[in-house]
Coordinates of C-alpha atoms in Angstrom, one line a residue:
Chain V
M22 CA 0.2 -0.2 -0.1
A23 CA 2.6 2.3 0.8
N24 CA 4.1 1.7 -2.7
Q25 CA 1.3 3.3 -4.4
I26 CA 1.2 6.2 -1.9
Q27 CA 4.4 7.1 -3.3
Y28 CA 3.6 6.8 -6.8
Q29 CA 0.6 9.0 -6.9
Y30 CA 0.7 12.1 -9.0
K31 CA 0.3 15.3 -6.9
E32 CA -0.7 18.3 -8.7
D33 CA 1.4 20.8 -6.6
N34 CA 4.6 18.6 -7.8
L35 CA 4.7 20.7 -10.8
L36 CA 4.8 23.6 -9.0
K37 CA 8.0 22.8 -7.5
S38 CA 10.5 23.2 -10.3
E39 CA 11.0 26.5 -11.9
P40 CA 7.7 28.3 -13.2
N41 CA 7.3 28.9 -16.8
K42 CA 6.6 32.0 -18.6
Y43 CA 3.9 30.5 -20.5
Q44 CA 1.0 28.8 -19.0
E45 CA -1.3 26.5 -20.6
K46 CA -4.2 28.7 -20.7
D47 CA -2.2 31.4 -22.3
L48 CA -1.6 29.3 -25.5
K49 CA -4.1 29.3 -28.5
S50 CA -5.8 25.8 -29.4
E51 CA -3.2 24.8 -31.8
E52 CA 0.1 25.4 -29.6
M53 CA 1.9 23.4 -27.3
L54 CA 4.4 23.8 -24.7
V55 CA 7.3 21.7 -24.8
N56 CA 10.4 21.5 -22.7
L57 CA 13.7 21.0 -24.4
G58 CA 16.0 19.3 -22.4
P59 CA 20.1 19.3 -22.7
Q60 CA 21.0 19.0 -26.3
H61 CA 24.3 20.4 -27.0
P62 CA 27.3 18.3 -24.9
S63 CA 28.3 21.2 -22.9
T64 CA 24.5 22.1 -21.7
H65 CA 24.6 18.6 -20.0
G66 CA 21.3 19.3 -17.5
V67 CA 22.0 23.1 -17.1
L68 CA 20.0 24.6 -19.7
R69 CA 16.1 24.1 -20.2
L70 CA 14.5 25.9 -23.3
E71 CA 10.8 26.5 -23.0
I72 CA 9.4 26.1 -26.3
V73 CA 5.9 27.1 -27.4
T74 CA 5.1 25.4 -30.6
D75 CA 2.8 24.9 -33.4
G76 CA 3.2 21.8 -34.9
E77 CA 6.9 21.7 -35.8
I78 CA 6.9 25.5 -36.1
I79 CA 8.4 27.5 -33.0
R80 CA 6.3 30.4 -31.9
D81 CA 8.6 31.4 -29.0
V82 CA 11.6 30.3 -27.1
V83 CA 12.1 31.2 -23.0
P84 CA 15.6 29.7 -21.9
H85 CA 15.8 29.0 -18.2
L86 CA 19.4 29.4 -17.0
G87 CA 21.3 29.4 -13.4
Y88 CA 21.2 25.8 -12.6
L89 CA 25.2 26.0 -11.8
H90 CA 25.3 28.4 -9.4
R91 CA 29.2 28.7 -9.3
C92 CA 28.8 32.4 -7.8
F93 CA 31.8 33.7 -9.4
E94 CA 31.2 37.4 -8.5
K95 CA 30.4 36.4 -5.1
H96 CA 33.6 34.6 -4.7
A97 CA 35.9 37.2 -6.5
E98 CA 34.4 39.3 -4.2
S99 CA 35.9 37.8 -1.1
L100 CA 39.2 36.6 -2.4
P101 CA 42.4 38.4 -2.9
Y102 CA 42.8 39.2 -7.0
N103 CA 45.6 36.3 -7.2
Q104 CA 43.0 33.9 -5.4
T105 CA 40.5 34.4 -8.1
I106 CA 42.4 33.1 -10.8
P107 CA 41.6 29.1 -10.4
Y108 CA 37.8 30.5 -10.1
V109 CA 38.3 32.3 -13.7
D110 CA 39.5 29.0 -15.2
R111 CA 36.1 27.5 -14.0
M112 CA 34.0 30.0 -16.0
D113 CA 34.5 28.7 -19.2
Y114 CA 36.3 25.5 -18.8
L115 CA 37.2 24.9 -22.4
T116 CA 39.2 28.1 -22.7
A117 CA 40.6 28.6 -19.4
M118 CA 43.8 30.3 -20.7
N119 CA 42.2 32.9 -22.7
S120 CA 40.2 33.8 -19.3
E121 CA 43.2 34.0 -17.2
H122 CA 44.9 36.2 -19.8
A123 CA 41.8 38.4 -19.7
W124 CA 41.8 38.6 -15.9
A125 CA 45.5 39.1 -15.4
M126 CA 45.5 41.9 -18.0
G127 CA 43.0 43.7 -16.2
V128 CA 44.6 43.4 -12.7
E129 CA 47.7 44.4 -13.9
K130 CA 46.3 47.3 -15.7
M131 CA 45.1 48.5 -12.3
L132 CA 48.7 48.0 -11.2
G133 CA 50.2 49.9 -13.7
I134 CA 52.7 47.1 -14.8
T135 CA 51.1 46.2 -18.3
D136 CA 54.3 47.7 -19.9
K137 CA 56.8 46.2 -17.7
I138 CA 55.8 42.4 -18.4
P139 CA 58.5 40.8 -20.2
K140 CA 58.2 40.0 -24.0
R141 CA 59.1 36.0 -23.4
V142 CA 56.0 36.3 -20.8
E143 CA 53.8 37.7 -23.2
Y144 CA 54.9 35.7 -25.9
I145 CA 54.2 32.6 -23.9
R146 CA 50.8 34.0 -22.8
V147 CA 49.8 34.3 -26.6
L148 CA 51.1 30.9 -27.7
V149 CA 49.2 29.2 -24.8
A150 CA 46.1 31.4 -25.2
E151 CA 45.8 30.4 -29.2
L152 CA 46.5 26.8 -28.2
N153 CA 43.5 26.9 -25.9
R154 CA 41.5 28.9 -28.5
M155 CA 41.9 26.1 -31.1
A156 CA 40.9 23.6 -28.6
S157 CA 38.0 25.5 -27.8
H158 CA 37.2 25.8 -31.6
F159 CA 37.5 22.0 -31.9
V160 CA 34.9 21.0 -29.3
A161 CA 32.8 23.7 -30.7
V162 CA 32.8 22.2 -34.5
G163 CA 32.9 18.6 -33.2
T164 CA 30.1 18.7 -31.0
Y165 CA 28.1 21.1 -33.3
A166 CA 28.5 18.2 -36.0
M167 CA 27.5 15.8 -33.4
D168 CA 24.4 18.1 -32.8
I169 CA 23.4 18.1 -36.4
G170 CA 23.8 14.1 -36.4
A171 CA 27.4 13.2 -37.3
F172 CA 29.6 11.2 -34.7
T173 CA 32.7 10.8 -36.5
P174 CA 34.0 14.4 -36.8
F175 CA 33.4 14.8 -33.0
L176 CA 35.9 11.8 -32.3
W177 CA 38.6 13.2 -35.0
M178 CA 38.4 16.6 -33.0
M179 CA 38.6 15.2 -29.9
R180 CA 41.9 13.2 -30.9
D181 CA 43.8 16.3 -32.2
R182 CA 42.5 18.5 -28.9
E183 CA 44.1 15.6 -27.0
H184 CA 47.6 16.9 -28.4
I185 CA 46.5 20.5 -27.2
Q186 CA 45.8 19.3 -23.7
R187 CA 49.2 17.2 -23.5
L188 CA 51.1 20.4 -24.5
L189 CA 49.3 22.4 -22.0
E190 CA 49.6 19.8 -19.3
W191 CA 53.1 19.5 -19.9
A192 CA 53.7 23.2 -19.3
S193 CA 50.9 23.8 -16.2
G194 CA 50.4 20.5 -14.8
A195 CA 46.9 20.5 -15.7
R196 CA 44.8 19.2 -18.4
M197 CA 41.5 21.8 -18.3
L198 CA 42.0 24.5 -15.5
Y199 CA 45.4 25.4 -15.8
N200 CA 46.0 28.3 -12.9
Y201 CA 49.3 29.2 -15.3
I202 CA 49.1 32.7 -16.3
W203 CA 49.4 34.8 -12.9
V204 CA 49.3 38.7 -12.4
G205 CA 52.5 40.0 -13.5
G206 CA 53.9 36.8 -15.0
L207 CA 53.3 32.9 -15.3
F208 CA 53.5 29.6 -13.1
Y209 CA 56.6 28.6 -14.6
D210 CA 58.6 28.9 -17.7
L211 CA 57.9 26.8 -20.3
P212 CA 59.2 23.2 -20.2
V213 CA 62.5 22.8 -22.2
G214 CA 61.9 21.3 -25.6
F215 CA 58.3 22.9 -25.6
E216 CA 59.0 24.8 -28.7
D217 CA 60.1 22.0 -30.8
R218 CA 57.0 19.9 -29.6
C219 CA 54.6 22.9 -30.5
Q220 CA 56.3 23.0 -33.8
Q221 CA 55.9 19.1 -34.5
F222 CA 52.2 19.6 -33.6
V223 CA 51.5 22.5 -36.0
D224 CA 52.9 20.5 -38.7
Y225 CA 50.9 17.3 -37.7
L226 CA 47.7 19.8 -37.5
R227 CA 47.9 21.5 -41.1
P228 CA 47.1 18.6 -43.4
K229 CA 44.3 17.2 -40.7
L230 CA 42.5 20.4 -41.0
D231 CA 41.9 19.8 -44.8
E232 CA 40.3 16.6 -43.6
L233 CA 38.2 18.6 -41.2
K234 CA 37.2 20.8 -44.2
R235 CA 36.4 17.9 -46.3
L236 CA 34.3 15.9 -43.6
V237 CA 32.4 18.7 -41.9
I238 CA 32.6 22.1 -44.0
D239 CA 32.2 20.9 -47.4
N240 CA 29.5 17.8 -46.5
K241 CA 26.7 18.2 -48.5
I242 CA 24.2 16.9 -45.4
F243 CA 26.0 19.4 -43.3
V244 CA 25.5 22.3 -45.6
E245 CA 21.8 21.3 -46.0
R246 CA 21.2 21.2 -42.3
T247 CA 23.1 24.7 -41.6
A248 CA 22.7 26.9 -44.9
N249 CA 20.1 29.5 -44.6
I250 CA 19.4 28.4 -41.1
G251 CA 19.3 30.7 -38.1
V252 CA 20.3 34.0 -40.3
L253 CA 21.6 36.7 -37.8
P254 CA 21.9 40.1 -39.6
L255 CA 24.3 42.2 -38.4
D256 CA 22.3 45.5 -37.0
L257 CA 20.6 42.7 -34.7
A258 CA 23.8 41.2 -33.6
I259 CA 25.3 44.6 -32.5
N260 CA 22.2 45.6 -31.0
Y261 CA 22.1 42.1 -29.0
G262 CA 25.9 42.8 -28.0
V263 CA 26.7 39.5 -29.6
T264 CA 30.6 39.0 -30.3
G265 CA 33.2 36.7 -31.5
P266 CA 32.7 34.4 -34.1
M267 CA 29.1 35.1 -34.2
L268 CA 29.6 38.6 -35.0
R269 CA 32.0 37.6 -37.5
G270 CA 30.0 35.0 -39.2
S271 CA 27.7 38.0 -40.0
G272 CA 30.2 39.7 -41.5
L273 CA 31.6 42.2 -39.5
R274 CA 35.6 42.2 -39.3
Y275 CA 35.6 43.0 -35.5
D276 CA 38.3 41.3 -33.1
L277 CA 39.5 42.7 -30.0
R278 CA 42.9 41.4 -30.9
K279 CA 43.1 43.8 -33.7
V280 CA 41.1 46.9 -32.4
D281 CA 42.5 46.9 -28.9
G282 CA 45.8 45.4 -29.7
Y283 CA 46.6 44.1 -26.2
S284 CA 49.6 41.8 -25.4
V285 CA 52.0 41.2 -28.2
Y286 CA 49.3 41.0 -30.9
P287 CA 50.3 44.0 -32.8
E288 CA 53.4 42.3 -33.4
I289 CA 52.0 39.5 -34.8
D290 CA 50.6 39.0 -38.3
F291 CA 47.3 37.4 -38.9
D292 CA 43.9 37.8 -40.4
V293 CA 40.6 38.1 -39.5
P294 CA 38.2 35.6 -41.1
V295 CA 34.5 36.7 -41.4
G296 CA 31.6 34.9 -43.1
E297 CA 30.8 35.8 -46.5
G298 CA 27.4 33.6 -47.1
L299 CA 29.5 31.1 -49.6
V300 CA 26.9 28.5 -49.5
G301 CA 23.8 30.4 -47.9
T302 CA 22.9 33.8 -46.7
K303 CA 25.7 35.7 -44.8
G304 CA 25.2 35.3 -41.0
D305 CA 23.7 31.6 -41.0
C306 CA 24.8 28.6 -38.6
W307 CA 27.2 27.6 -41.8
D308 CA 29.0 30.9 -41.7
R309 CA 29.6 30.7 -38.0
T310 CA 31.1 27.2 -38.1
Y311 CA 32.9 28.4 -41.1
V312 CA 34.6 31.5 -39.2
R313 CA 35.8 29.0 -36.3
V314 CA 37.6 26.8 -38.8
L315 CA 39.1 29.4 -40.6
E316 CA 40.1 30.9 -37.3
I317 CA 42.1 27.7 -36.4
H318 CA 44.1 28.3 -39.5
E319 CA 44.8 32.2 -38.0
S320 CA 45.7 30.3 -34.4
L321 CA 48.1 28.3 -36.0
K322 CA 49.8 30.9 -37.8
I323 CA 50.0 33.0 -34.5
I324 CA 51.5 30.1 -32.8
E325 CA 54.0 29.5 -35.5
Q326 CA 55.1 33.1 -34.9
C327 CA 55.3 33.0 -31.3
I328 CA 57.3 29.7 -31.8
Q329 CA 60.1 31.8 -33.7
K330 CA 60.0 34.8 -31.2
L331 CA 60.2 31.9 -28.3
K332 CA 63.4 30.3 -30.1
G333 CA 64.9 33.4 -31.7
E334 CA 64.5 37.0 -29.9
H335 CA 63.3 36.2 -26.8
K336 CA 64.8 32.6 -26.2
R337 CA 64.8 30.8 -22.8
T338 CA 67.8 32.1 -20.5
R339 CA 69.1 30.3 -17.5
D340 CA 68.4 33.5 -15.3
F341 CA 64.8 34.3 -16.9
D342 CA 62.5 34.2 -14.1
P343 CA 58.8 34.4 -15.2
Q344 CA 57.7 35.2 -11.5
A345 CA 60.0 38.1 -11.1
L346 CA 57.0 40.7 -11.4
V347 CA 54.6 38.7 -9.7
P348 CA 53.3 41.0 -6.8
K349 CA 53.5 39.6 -3.3
K350 CA 50.7 41.8 -2.2
I351 CA 47.8 43.0 -4.8
R352 CA 46.7 46.4 -3.5
P353 CA 45.7 48.7 -6.5
K354 CA 44.6 52.4 -5.8
A355 CA 40.9 53.1 -5.6
Q356 CA 39.7 52.9 -9.0
E357 CA 37.2 51.5 -11.8
I358 CA 38.1 49.9 -14.6
Y359 CA 36.4 47.8 -17.5
T360 CA 38.7 45.5 -19.2
R361 CA 38.3 43.1 -22.0
A362 CA 39.9 40.6 -24.4
E363 CA 38.7 38.5 -27.1
N364 CA 37.8 35.0 -25.9
P365 CA 37.2 32.0 -28.6
K366 CA 33.2 32.6 -27.9
G367 CA 33.6 36.5 -27.8
E368 CA 34.7 39.5 -25.8
L369 CA 35.2 38.5 -21.9
G370 CA 35.2 41.5 -19.8
F371 CA 35.7 42.3 -16.1
Y372 CA 34.6 45.3 -14.2
F373 CA 36.4 46.1 -11.2
R374 CA 36.3 48.5 -8.5
A375 CA 39.0 48.6 -6.1
D376 CA 38.5 50.9 -3.0
G377 CA 42.4 51.0 -2.6
K378 CA 42.2 49.7 1.1
S379 CA 42.1 46.1 0.9
D380 CA 43.5 43.2 -1.5
V381 CA 40.0 42.2 -2.3
P382 CA 38.2 44.2 -5.1
F383 CA 35.1 46.0 -3.9
R384 CA 32.9 44.9 -6.6
C385 CA 34.0 42.4 -9.8
K386 CA 31.6 41.9 -12.5
A387 CA 32.3 39.2 -15.6
R388 CA 30.6 40.4 -18.7
S389 CA 30.7 36.9 -20.4
C390 CA 30.7 36.3 -24.1
C391 CA 28.3 33.2 -23.7
Y392 CA 25.7 34.8 -21.5
V393 CA 25.3 37.7 -24.0
N394 CA 25.3 35.6 -27.1
L395 CA 22.8 33.2 -25.7
S396 CA 20.4 36.2 -25.0
I397 CA 19.5 36.5 -28.8
I398 CA 18.4 32.7 -29.4
S399 CA 14.9 33.4 -28.7
E400 CA 15.0 36.3 -31.8
L401 CA 16.9 33.7 -33.7
S402 CA 14.6 30.6 -33.8
K403 CA 11.3 32.4 -33.9
G404 CA 9.7 30.9 -36.9
S405 CA 12.1 28.1 -37.4
M406 CA 11.5 24.3 -36.9
I407 CA 12.2 22.4 -33.6
A408 CA 15.0 20.6 -35.6
D409 CA 16.6 24.0 -36.6
L410 CA 16.5 25.6 -32.9
I411 CA 19.0 22.3 -32.3
A412 CA 21.3 23.9 -35.0
I413 CA 21.2 27.1 -33.9
L414 CA 21.8 26.8 -30.2
G415 CA 24.8 24.3 -31.4
S416 CA 26.2 27.3 -33.6
I417 CA 26.0 29.7 -30.6
D418 CA 28.6 27.5 -29.0
I419 CA 27.8 28.3 -25.1
V420 CA 29.4 26.7 -22.2
L421 CA 27.2 27.0 -19.4
G422 CA 29.7 27.7 -16.7
E423 CA 29.9 31.1 -18.4
V424 CA 26.4 31.8 -18.7
D425 CA 25.7 31.0 -15.2
R426 CA 27.5 33.5 -12.7
Chain B
M4 CA 37.2 61.2 -30.5
Q5 CA 38.5 62.5 -27.5
F6 CA 36.9 62.4 -24.2
E7 CA 36.2 66.5 -24.2
D8 CA 34.6 66.0 -27.5
I9 CA 32.2 63.3 -26.2
I10 CA 31.0 65.6 -23.1
N11 CA 30.9 68.4 -25.2
I12 CA 28.4 66.6 -27.6
I13 CA 26.3 65.3 -24.5
R14 CA 26.3 68.8 -23.0
Q15 CA 25.1 70.4 -26.4
S16 CA 22.4 67.6 -27.1
C17 CA 21.0 67.2 -23.5
G18 CA 21.8 70.6 -21.6
D19 CA 24.7 71.8 -19.5
E20 CA 23.6 70.7 -16.3
V21 CA 23.1 67.2 -17.2
I22 CA 26.7 65.6 -16.4
Q23 CA 27.2 65.7 -12.8
E24 CA 30.5 64.5 -12.3
V25 CA 33.5 63.8 -14.6
N26 CA 36.0 61.1 -13.7
E27 CA 39.1 60.6 -15.6
L28 CA 40.8 58.1 -13.6
S29 CA 38.4 55.2 -14.8
S30 CA 39.4 53.3 -17.5
P31 CA 37.4 54.0 -20.0
K32 CA 36.8 57.6 -18.6
M33 CA 33.5 57.9 -16.9
I34 CA 30.4 60.5 -16.6
V35 CA 27.9 60.6 -13.8
I36 CA 24.6 61.6 -14.4
N37 CA 21.4 61.9 -12.7
A38 CA 18.8 58.7 -12.9
E39 CA 16.1 60.9 -14.5
D40 CA 18.6 62.0 -17.3
L41 CA 19.6 58.4 -18.5
I42 CA 17.1 57.8 -21.2
Q43 CA 17.5 61.2 -22.6
V44 CA 21.4 60.8 -22.5
A45 CA 21.3 57.3 -23.9
E46 CA 19.3 58.3 -26.8
S47 CA 21.7 60.6 -27.9
L48 CA 24.8 58.7 -27.4
Y49 CA 22.7 56.2 -29.6
S50 CA 21.3 58.4 -32.1
N51 CA 23.8 61.3 -32.6
E52 CA 26.0 60.7 -35.7
S53 CA 29.3 61.5 -34.3
L54 CA 28.9 59.6 -31.5
F55 CA 27.4 56.5 -32.2
F56 CA 27.4 54.2 -29.2
D57 CA 26.0 51.2 -30.9
M58 CA 27.5 48.6 -28.7
L59 CA 26.5 48.3 -24.8
S60 CA 28.8 46.0 -23.4
C61 CA 28.1 45.9 -20.2
I62 CA 25.7 46.8 -17.3
T63 CA 27.2 46.2 -13.7
G64 CA 25.2 47.1 -10.9
V65 CA 27.2 48.3 -7.4
D66 CA 26.0 48.0 -3.5
N67 CA 27.7 50.6 -1.5
G68 CA 26.7 49.3 1.4
P69 CA 24.2 50.3 4.1
E70 CA 26.8 53.0 5.7
A71 CA 27.0 54.6 2.2
N72 CA 23.2 54.0 1.6
T73 CA 23.7 54.3 -2.3
M74 CA 23.5 51.8 -5.3
E75 CA 25.4 52.4 -8.7
V76 CA 24.4 51.1 -11.9
I77 CA 27.4 51.6 -14.3
Y78 CA 27.0 51.3 -18.5
N79 CA 29.9 50.3 -20.8
F80 CA 29.3 52.0 -24.3
Y81 CA 31.5 51.5 -26.9
S82 CA 31.2 52.4 -30.8
I83 CA 32.1 50.0 -33.2
P84 CA 32.8 52.3 -36.6
F85 CA 34.4 55.2 -34.2
E86 CA 36.4 53.1 -32.0
H87 CA 35.6 55.1 -28.7
A88 CA 34.4 54.2 -25.3
L89 CA 32.7 55.7 -22.6
M90 CA 31.8 54.5 -18.8
L91 CA 28.6 56.1 -17.5
K92 CA 27.1 55.7 -14.1
V93 CA 24.2 56.5 -12.4
V94 CA 23.8 56.6 -8.3
L95 CA 20.7 55.5 -6.7
P96 CA 19.4 55.8 -3.0
R97 CA 19.4 51.8 -1.5
E98 CA 15.9 51.9 -0.4
K99 CA 14.0 52.5 -3.3
P100 CA 16.8 51.7 -6.4
V101 CA 14.7 52.6 -9.5
V102 CA 16.2 53.4 -12.9
A103 CA 14.4 53.6 -16.6
S104 CA 15.4 50.5 -18.6
M105 CA 17.8 50.8 -21.7
V106 CA 15.7 47.7 -23.3
S107 CA 13.9 49.8 -25.9
I108 CA 17.3 51.1 -27.4
W109 CA 20.0 48.1 -26.6
K110 CA 18.2 44.7 -26.7
T111 CA 21.2 43.6 -25.1
A112 CA 20.0 45.3 -22.0
D113 CA 17.4 42.9 -21.5
W114 CA 19.3 40.0 -19.4
H115 CA 22.1 42.2 -18.3
E116 CA 19.1 44.1 -16.6
R117 CA 17.4 41.3 -15.2
E118 CA 20.7 40.0 -14.1
T119 CA 21.5 43.0 -12.1
Y120 CA 18.1 42.9 -10.9
D121 CA 18.3 39.4 -9.6
L122 CA 21.7 39.8 -7.9
L123 CA 21.1 43.2 -6.5
G124 CA 17.4 44.1 -6.6
I125 CA 17.8 47.1 -8.8
H126 CA 14.6 47.8 -10.5
F127 CA 14.8 48.9 -14.1
E128 CA 11.5 50.7 -15.0
G129 CA 10.0 49.8 -18.2
H130 CA 11.9 46.4 -18.9
P131 CA 9.3 44.1 -20.9
D132 CA 10.0 41.2 -18.4
L133 CA 12.0 41.7 -15.3
R134 CA 12.1 38.3 -13.9
R135 CA 14.8 36.9 -11.8
I136 CA 17.3 34.8 -14.4
L137 CA 19.6 33.0 -12.4
L138 CA 18.3 32.3 -9.1
P139 CA 15.3 30.8 -8.6
A140 CA 11.8 32.6 -8.4
D141 CA 10.9 32.1 -4.9
W142 CA 14.4 33.1 -3.8
E143 CA 14.7 35.4 -0.9
G144 CA 17.1 38.4 -1.2
H145 CA 19.7 39.3 -3.8
P146 CA 23.2 37.8 -2.9
L147 CA 25.5 40.3 -4.2
R148 CA 24.2 43.2 -1.8
K149 CA 26.6 43.9 0.9
D150 CA 24.7 43.1 3.8
Y151 CA 23.1 40.0 2.3
K152 CA 22.2 37.1 4.6
H153 CA 21.2 33.7 2.8
Q154 CA 17.9 31.9 4.0
E155 CA 18.8 28.9 6.6
Y156 CA 16.1 26.6 4.7
Y157 CA 15.3 26.4 0.9
R158 CA 12.4 24.2 0.3
G159 CA 13.6 21.9 3.0
I160 CA 17.1 21.8 2.2
K161 CA 19.5 23.4 4.5
V162 CA 21.6 25.7 2.2
E163 CA 24.8 26.0 4.4
Y164 CA 26.0 21.9 4.0

């Protein structure tokens, strides 16, 4: 008897879940309320899309976020600046190096030591950040192909990403959450032989990228599923604050590495790829993926130039200490700054308020790219099919650690 | 365009008294305005052809604590074609923090303002859909306030485990 009572349906059980924006009574007779659960592998269970559908056509999408509760800002406001770096890693766990770089640059700017950082440190930072950018784009393209229904590209991308993870593990000791870039320097110099091994990896990857292009980008099924889907006009993208490959996919050549020219990027020769609408309309899902693949090529270019500099002009010396400038105590004078950097997924910004009296920021806000990029999904998917919603969500390339706060 | 030019254009289009304070030490440089003038200034920032701040990068809410008894909302604007930046600050009373919503001009303000409302309890007047975004709808309090005390139990589950 006890079991029967347990399995009885209680009406108010439903009320215990996060309330929907739409209720059954708001809907027209043909419409239906559907919950779309986790689809993209990086959204495992932490994003719910509430969809109002008419048959297979989507009328409205309401994203429900905030299931991770990592409390980044709360942590950042209770810890000294240098101790927050491990938490920055966990924001977008696929691009930890880039986020660390943005954080370190912001704190260095507050301390006024941006120009004093040794060139070798800067080149190593750019090298590891670009390696991480490629790893992120591998996941983006691989899992996107999996969203569309192909499994092989995912395995192939993961195989190549493994090499990057091993390289970064060799440098920092961790595979994903590195804590390698410190305020004022690095955790450690590159291990001996890293530059050669990195060059070998570049030579290995170049032909593999042609494989990737044939397997995914030029694939007829892939083109049919993504071209002319989720078209994002440029003015709408800017109005929604969308950045990164999504904005460039819509045809604007806007890259903070070029615009702000931070770190040593002005000394490096690379292009900013944009979507051109080769197979569909400019700014569709295919264009966004295409831009990511082209960016992997550009990252390879940057990495090769960094290796040349690190082996030539700024080569390893016996007395070089990457921690020489790392401050023992970080206490910036009272000020407010907003600092930003180009992450693989877009503009990562940090707002800092220092009160000049403590080592802990008075207020720290993270403007994360995934959070802002995701906000456009309702606009993009209205009027499309449910299957296309999966393609649109995948092409945004979100990591929920950064959507959450 | 220099910071002085931006200030001059704002003064020309919105009146001389609109800018309360100028802070050149922050990065990007900042102006402080009254909360009542926000929509007027924002509209001229967006539509003036020589300013053209088309990108609203970030909206930050700050709680200055019970002693100061004020809250602040800070906006970061960028102009993509002209490559200039501006930080804009509004100071609000802590008892009733209400400010006009920017959603009618920049759509990106939608989620930023919902987040600021969720975590700090600042209300945005004219926002089309001001609900909590990260926390559950029945959560008590706003966690980023300086005097925030979390509830002991949430739906029968101890919060501090």
